[in-house]
mmCIF file of C-alpha atoms in Angstrom:
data_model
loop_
_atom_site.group_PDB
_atom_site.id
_atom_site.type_symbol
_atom_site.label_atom_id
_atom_site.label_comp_id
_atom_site.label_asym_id
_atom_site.label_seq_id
_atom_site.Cartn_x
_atom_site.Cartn_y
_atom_site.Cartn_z
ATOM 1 C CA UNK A 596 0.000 0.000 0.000
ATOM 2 C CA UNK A 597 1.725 3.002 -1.593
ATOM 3 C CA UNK A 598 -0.245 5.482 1.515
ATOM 4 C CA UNK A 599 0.955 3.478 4.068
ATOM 5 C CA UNK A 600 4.615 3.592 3.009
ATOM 6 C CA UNK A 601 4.000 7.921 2.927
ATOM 7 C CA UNK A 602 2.674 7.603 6.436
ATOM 8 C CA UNK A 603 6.046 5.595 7.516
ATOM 9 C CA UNK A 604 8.273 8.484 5.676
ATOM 10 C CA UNK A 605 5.951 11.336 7.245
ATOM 11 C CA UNK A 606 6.998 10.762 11.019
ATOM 12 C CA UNK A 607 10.299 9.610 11.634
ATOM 13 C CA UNK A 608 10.383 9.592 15.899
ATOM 14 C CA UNK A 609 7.894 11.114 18.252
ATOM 15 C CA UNK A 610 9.373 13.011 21.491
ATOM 16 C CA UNK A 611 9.377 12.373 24.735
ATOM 17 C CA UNK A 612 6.439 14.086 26.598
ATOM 18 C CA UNK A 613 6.597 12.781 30.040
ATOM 19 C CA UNK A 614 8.701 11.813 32.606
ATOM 20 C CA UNK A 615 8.913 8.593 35.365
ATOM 21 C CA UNK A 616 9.065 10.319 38.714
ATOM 22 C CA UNK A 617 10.854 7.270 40.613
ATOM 23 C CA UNK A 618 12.945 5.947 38.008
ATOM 24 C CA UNK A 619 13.832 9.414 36.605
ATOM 25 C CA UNK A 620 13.623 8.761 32.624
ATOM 26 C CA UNK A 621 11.752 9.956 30.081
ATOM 27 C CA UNK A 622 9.456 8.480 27.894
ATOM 28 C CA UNK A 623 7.044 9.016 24.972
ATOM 29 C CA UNK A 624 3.336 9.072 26.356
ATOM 30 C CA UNK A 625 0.345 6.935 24.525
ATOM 31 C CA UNK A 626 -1.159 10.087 23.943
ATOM 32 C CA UNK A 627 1.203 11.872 22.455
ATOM 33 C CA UNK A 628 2.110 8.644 20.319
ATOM 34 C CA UNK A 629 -1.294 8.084 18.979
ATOM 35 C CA UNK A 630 -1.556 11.857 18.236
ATOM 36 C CA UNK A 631 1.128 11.931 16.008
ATOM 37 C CA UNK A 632 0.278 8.774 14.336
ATOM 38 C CA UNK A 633 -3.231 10.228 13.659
ATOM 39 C CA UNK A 634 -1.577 12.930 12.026
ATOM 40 C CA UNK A 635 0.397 10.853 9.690
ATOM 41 C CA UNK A 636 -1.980 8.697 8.863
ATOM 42 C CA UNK A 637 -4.284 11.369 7.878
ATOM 43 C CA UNK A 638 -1.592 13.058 5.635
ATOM 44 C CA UNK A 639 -1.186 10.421 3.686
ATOM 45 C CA UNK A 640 -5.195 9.685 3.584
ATOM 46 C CA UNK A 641 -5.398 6.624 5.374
ATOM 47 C CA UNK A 642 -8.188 6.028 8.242
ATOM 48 C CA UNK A 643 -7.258 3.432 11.426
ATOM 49 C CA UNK A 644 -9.870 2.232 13.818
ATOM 50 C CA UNK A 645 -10.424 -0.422 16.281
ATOM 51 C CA UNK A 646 -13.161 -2.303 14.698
ATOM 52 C CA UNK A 647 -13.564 -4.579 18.498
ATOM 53 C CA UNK A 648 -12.407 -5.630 21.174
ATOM 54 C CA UNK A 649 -12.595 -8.755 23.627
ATOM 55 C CA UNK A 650 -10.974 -9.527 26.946
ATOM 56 C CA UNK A 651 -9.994 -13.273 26.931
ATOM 57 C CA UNK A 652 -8.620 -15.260 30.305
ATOM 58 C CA UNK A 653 -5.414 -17.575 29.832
ATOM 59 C CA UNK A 654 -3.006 -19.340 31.668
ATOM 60 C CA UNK A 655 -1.135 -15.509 32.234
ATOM 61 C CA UNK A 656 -3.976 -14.200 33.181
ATOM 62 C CA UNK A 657 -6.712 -11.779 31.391
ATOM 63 C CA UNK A 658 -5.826 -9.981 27.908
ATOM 64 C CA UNK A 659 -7.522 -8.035 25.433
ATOM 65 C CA UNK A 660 -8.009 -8.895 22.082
ATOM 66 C CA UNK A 661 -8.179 -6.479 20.122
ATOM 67 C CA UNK A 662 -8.825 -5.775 15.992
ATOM 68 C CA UNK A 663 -8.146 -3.189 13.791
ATOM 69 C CA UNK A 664 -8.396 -2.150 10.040
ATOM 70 C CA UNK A 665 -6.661 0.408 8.355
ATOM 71 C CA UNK A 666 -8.447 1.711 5.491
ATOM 72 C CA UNK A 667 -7.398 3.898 2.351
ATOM 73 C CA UNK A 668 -10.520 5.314 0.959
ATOM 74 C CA UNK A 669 -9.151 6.464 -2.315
ATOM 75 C CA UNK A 670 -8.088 2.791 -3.658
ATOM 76 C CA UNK A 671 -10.780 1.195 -1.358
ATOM 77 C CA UNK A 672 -7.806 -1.073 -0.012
ATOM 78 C CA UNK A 673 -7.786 -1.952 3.544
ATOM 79 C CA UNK A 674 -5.578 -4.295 5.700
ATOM 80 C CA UNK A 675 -6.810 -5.752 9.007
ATOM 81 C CA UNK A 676 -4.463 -6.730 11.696
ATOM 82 C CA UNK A 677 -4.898 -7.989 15.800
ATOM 83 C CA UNK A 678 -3.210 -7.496 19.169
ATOM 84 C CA UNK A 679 -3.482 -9.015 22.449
ATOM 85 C CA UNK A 680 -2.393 -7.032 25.611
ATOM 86 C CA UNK A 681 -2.198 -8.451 29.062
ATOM 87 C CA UNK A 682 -4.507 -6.482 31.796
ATOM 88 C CA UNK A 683 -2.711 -5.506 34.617
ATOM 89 C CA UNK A 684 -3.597 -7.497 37.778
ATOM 90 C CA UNK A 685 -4.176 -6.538 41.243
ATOM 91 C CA UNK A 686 -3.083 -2.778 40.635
ATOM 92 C CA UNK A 687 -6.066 -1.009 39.275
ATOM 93 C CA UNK A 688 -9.717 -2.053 39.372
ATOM 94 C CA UNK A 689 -10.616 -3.852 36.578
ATOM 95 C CA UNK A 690 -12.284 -1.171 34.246
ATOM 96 C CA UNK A 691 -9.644 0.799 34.618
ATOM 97 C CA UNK A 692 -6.859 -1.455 34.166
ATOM 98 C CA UNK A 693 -9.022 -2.764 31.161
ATOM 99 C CA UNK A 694 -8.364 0.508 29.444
ATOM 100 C CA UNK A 695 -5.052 0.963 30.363
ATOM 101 C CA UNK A 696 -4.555 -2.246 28.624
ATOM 102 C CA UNK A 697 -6.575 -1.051 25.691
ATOM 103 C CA UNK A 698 -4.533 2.337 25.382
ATOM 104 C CA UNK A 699 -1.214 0.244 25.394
ATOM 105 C CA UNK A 700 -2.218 -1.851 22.970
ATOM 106 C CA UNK A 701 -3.309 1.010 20.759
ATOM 107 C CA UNK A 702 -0.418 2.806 21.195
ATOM 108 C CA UNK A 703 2.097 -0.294 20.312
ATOM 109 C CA UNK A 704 0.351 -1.632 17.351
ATOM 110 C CA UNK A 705 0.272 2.224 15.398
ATOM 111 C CA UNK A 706 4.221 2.413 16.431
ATOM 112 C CA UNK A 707 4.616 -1.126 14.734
ATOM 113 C CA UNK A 708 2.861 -0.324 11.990
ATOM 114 C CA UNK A 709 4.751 3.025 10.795
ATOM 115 C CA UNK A 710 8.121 1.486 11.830
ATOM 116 C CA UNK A 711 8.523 4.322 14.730
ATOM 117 C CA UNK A 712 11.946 3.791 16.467
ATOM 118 C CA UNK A 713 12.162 5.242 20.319
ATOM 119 C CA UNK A 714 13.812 7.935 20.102
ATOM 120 C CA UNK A 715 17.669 8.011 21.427
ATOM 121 C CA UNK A 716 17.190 4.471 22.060
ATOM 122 C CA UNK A 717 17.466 3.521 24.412
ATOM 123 C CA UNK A 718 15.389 5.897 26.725
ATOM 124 C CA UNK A 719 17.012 4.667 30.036
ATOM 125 C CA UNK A 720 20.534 6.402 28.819
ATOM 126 C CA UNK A 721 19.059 9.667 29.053
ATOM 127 C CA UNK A 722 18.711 9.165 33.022
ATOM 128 C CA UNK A 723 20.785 11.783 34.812
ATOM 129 C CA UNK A 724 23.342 10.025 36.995
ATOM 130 C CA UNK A 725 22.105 9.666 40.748
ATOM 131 C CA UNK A 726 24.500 11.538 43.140
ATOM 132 C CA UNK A 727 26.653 9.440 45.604
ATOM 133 C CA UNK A 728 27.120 10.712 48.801
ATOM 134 C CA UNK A 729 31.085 10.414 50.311
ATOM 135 C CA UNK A 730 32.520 7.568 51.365
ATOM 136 C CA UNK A 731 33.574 7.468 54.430
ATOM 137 C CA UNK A 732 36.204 4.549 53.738
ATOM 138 C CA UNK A 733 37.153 2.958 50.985
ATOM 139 C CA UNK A 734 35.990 -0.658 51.730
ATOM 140 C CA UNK A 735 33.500 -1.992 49.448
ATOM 141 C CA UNK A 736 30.382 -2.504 50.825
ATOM 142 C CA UNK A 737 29.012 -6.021 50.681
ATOM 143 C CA UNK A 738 26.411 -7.060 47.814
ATOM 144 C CA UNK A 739 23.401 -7.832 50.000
ATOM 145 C CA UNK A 740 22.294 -11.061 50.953
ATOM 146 C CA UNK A 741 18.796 -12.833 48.892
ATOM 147 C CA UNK A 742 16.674 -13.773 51.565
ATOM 148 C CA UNK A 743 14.699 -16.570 49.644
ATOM 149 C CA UNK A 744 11.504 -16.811 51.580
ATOM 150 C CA UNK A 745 10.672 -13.659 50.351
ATOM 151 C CA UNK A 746 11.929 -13.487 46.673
ATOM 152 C CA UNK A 747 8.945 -15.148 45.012
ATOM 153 C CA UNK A 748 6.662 -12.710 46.674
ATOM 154 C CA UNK A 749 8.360 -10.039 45.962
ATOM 155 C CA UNK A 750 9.153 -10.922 42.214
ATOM 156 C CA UNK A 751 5.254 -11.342 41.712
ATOM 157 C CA UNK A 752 4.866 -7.897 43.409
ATOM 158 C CA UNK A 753 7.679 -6.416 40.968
ATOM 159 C CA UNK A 754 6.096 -8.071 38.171
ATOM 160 C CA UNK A 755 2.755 -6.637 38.898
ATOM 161 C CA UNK A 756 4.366 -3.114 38.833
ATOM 162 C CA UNK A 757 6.506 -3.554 35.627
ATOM 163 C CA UNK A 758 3.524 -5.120 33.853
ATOM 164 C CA UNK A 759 1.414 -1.995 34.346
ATOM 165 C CA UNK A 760 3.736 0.237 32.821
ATOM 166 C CA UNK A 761 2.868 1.960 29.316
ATOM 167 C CA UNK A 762 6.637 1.025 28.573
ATOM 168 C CA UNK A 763 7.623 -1.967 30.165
ATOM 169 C CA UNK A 764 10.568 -3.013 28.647
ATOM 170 C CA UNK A 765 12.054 0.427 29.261
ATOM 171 C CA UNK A 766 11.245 0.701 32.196
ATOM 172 C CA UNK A 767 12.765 -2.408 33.690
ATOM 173 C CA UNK A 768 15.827 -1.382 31.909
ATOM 174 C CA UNK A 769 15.625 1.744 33.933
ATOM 175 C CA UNK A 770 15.417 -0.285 36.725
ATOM 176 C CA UNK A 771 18.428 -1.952 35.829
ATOM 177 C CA UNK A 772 20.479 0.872 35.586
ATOM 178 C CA UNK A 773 19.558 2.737 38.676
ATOM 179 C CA UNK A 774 19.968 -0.061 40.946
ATOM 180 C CA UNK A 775 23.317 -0.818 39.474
ATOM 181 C CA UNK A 776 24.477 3.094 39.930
ATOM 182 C CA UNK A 777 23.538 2.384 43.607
ATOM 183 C CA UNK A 778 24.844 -1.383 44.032
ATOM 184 C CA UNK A 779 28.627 -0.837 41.954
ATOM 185 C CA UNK A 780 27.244 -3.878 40.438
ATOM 186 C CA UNK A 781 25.593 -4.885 36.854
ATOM 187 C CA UNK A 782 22.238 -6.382 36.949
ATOM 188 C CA UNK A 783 20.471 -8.021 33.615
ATOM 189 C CA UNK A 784 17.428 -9.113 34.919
ATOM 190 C CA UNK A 785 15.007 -9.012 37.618
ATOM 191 C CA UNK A 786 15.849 -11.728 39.258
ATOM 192 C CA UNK A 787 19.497 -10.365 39.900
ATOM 193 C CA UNK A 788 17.901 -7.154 41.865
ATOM 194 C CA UNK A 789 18.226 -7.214 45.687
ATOM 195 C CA UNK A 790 15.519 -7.768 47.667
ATOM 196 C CA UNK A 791 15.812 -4.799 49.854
ATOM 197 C CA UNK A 792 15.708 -2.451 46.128
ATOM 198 C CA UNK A 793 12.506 -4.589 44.504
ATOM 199 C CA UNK A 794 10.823 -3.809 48.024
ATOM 200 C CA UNK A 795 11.384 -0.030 47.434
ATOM 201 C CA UNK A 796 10.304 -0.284 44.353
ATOM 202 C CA UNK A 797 7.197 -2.210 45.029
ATOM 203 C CA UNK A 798 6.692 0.005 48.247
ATOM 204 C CA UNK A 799 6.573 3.321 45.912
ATOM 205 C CA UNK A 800 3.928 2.221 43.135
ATOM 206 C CA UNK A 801 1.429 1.205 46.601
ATOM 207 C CA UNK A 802 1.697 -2.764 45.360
ATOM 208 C CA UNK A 803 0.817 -5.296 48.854
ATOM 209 C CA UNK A 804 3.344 -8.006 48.660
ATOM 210 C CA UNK A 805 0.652 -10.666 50.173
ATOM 211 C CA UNK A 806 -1.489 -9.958 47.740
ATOM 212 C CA UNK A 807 1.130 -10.502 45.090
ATOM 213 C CA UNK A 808 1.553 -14.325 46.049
ATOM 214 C CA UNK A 809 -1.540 -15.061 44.817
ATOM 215 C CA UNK A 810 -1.666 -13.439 41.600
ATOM 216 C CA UNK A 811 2.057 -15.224 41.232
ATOM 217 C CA UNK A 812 0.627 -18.538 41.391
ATOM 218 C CA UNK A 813 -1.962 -17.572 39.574
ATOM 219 C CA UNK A 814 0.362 -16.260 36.419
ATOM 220 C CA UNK A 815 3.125 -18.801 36.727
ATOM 221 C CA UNK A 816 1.680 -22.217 38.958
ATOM 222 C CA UNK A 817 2.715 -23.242 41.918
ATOM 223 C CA UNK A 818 6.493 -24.174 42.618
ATOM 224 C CA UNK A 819 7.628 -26.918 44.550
#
């Protein structure tokens, strides 16, 4: 589709609108995103809707189905396409978390479809370095201890959090790089993060670790 490929060439990035208050990074909002993918859609005289929508339960949990058709009314060509984004558990209410789900999937399947690269990939490097306080000696503080009674609960809880992100592969990556600036130590995945930092970091988005246990068992089974 000769409109579609004008679209692509009429927005090359979109900029970063808003800001993560904990993790201190910036990030393009799903307003702002769908915005300017209206716009260039438009341009080039092509119309995008979500034609429906259905929430479906799974192993994972509850996702949203959704389908959409882009049309060109000039040609009368039209391609249809489908998503499925997983609803948030245990943070919002359901309606609300239901659209949150809906926005996100929205705002990934436009970016997909006119080839929109995040701008100065990746967003986490534009994070202002966090400011050390002195030393007081030069020994090297210890790398914390995993207390394992706790770590499942907490790694629901964390998953809960990064899940409900509009951006949550940035935003783990964040993660990643903040606690590592505060631990003199590289971290690659969640499961590498110390306790006592995924408790903060639950603690600060209002997520109850009890509660998390369940929904864990509920996303990933119960582990002997």
């Amino acid at each position: 589709m000769t409109a579609l490929s004008a679209a692509q060439k009429a927005i090359r990035s979109v900029g970063k609108d808003a800001k993560n208050d904990f993790a201190k990074y910036d990030y393009v909002s799903a307003e702002t995103m769908i915005s300017e993918c209206r716009r260039a859609l438009h341009k080039a005289g092509l119309v995008f809707s979500r034609t429906a929508w259905e929430m479906k339960t799974t192993d994972f949990g509850v996702t949203v189905v959704s389908k959409y058709v882009l049309n060109h009314p000039e040609s009368g060509e039209q391609i249809c396409m489908s998503s499925e984004m997983v609803v948030p558990p245990a943070q919002k209410q359901l309606d609300k978390a239901t659209l949150a789900a809906l926005t996100t999937s929205l705002n990934y399947m436009l970016r997909d479809m006119l080839l929109i690269p995040r701008a100065d990939e990746p967003e986490v490097d534009n994070m202002p370095e966090p400011v050390s306080a002195p030393k007081p000696t030069a020994k090297k503080k210890p790398a914390p201890k995993v207390d394992s009674s706790g770590s499942n609960a907490l790694q629901a809880a964390l998953a809960l959090v990064i899940g409900g992100k509009a951006n949550p592969t940035d935003y783990e990556a964040a993660l990643f790089r903040h606690a590592s600036a505060q631990y003199d130590r590289e971290f690659r995945s969640v499961e590498q993060l110390p306790d006592e930092y995924v408790k903060r970091v639950v603690e600060a988005h209002d997520v109850k670790i009890e509660a998390a246990t369940a929904d864990d068992r509920a996303l990933f089974g119960d582990k002997d």
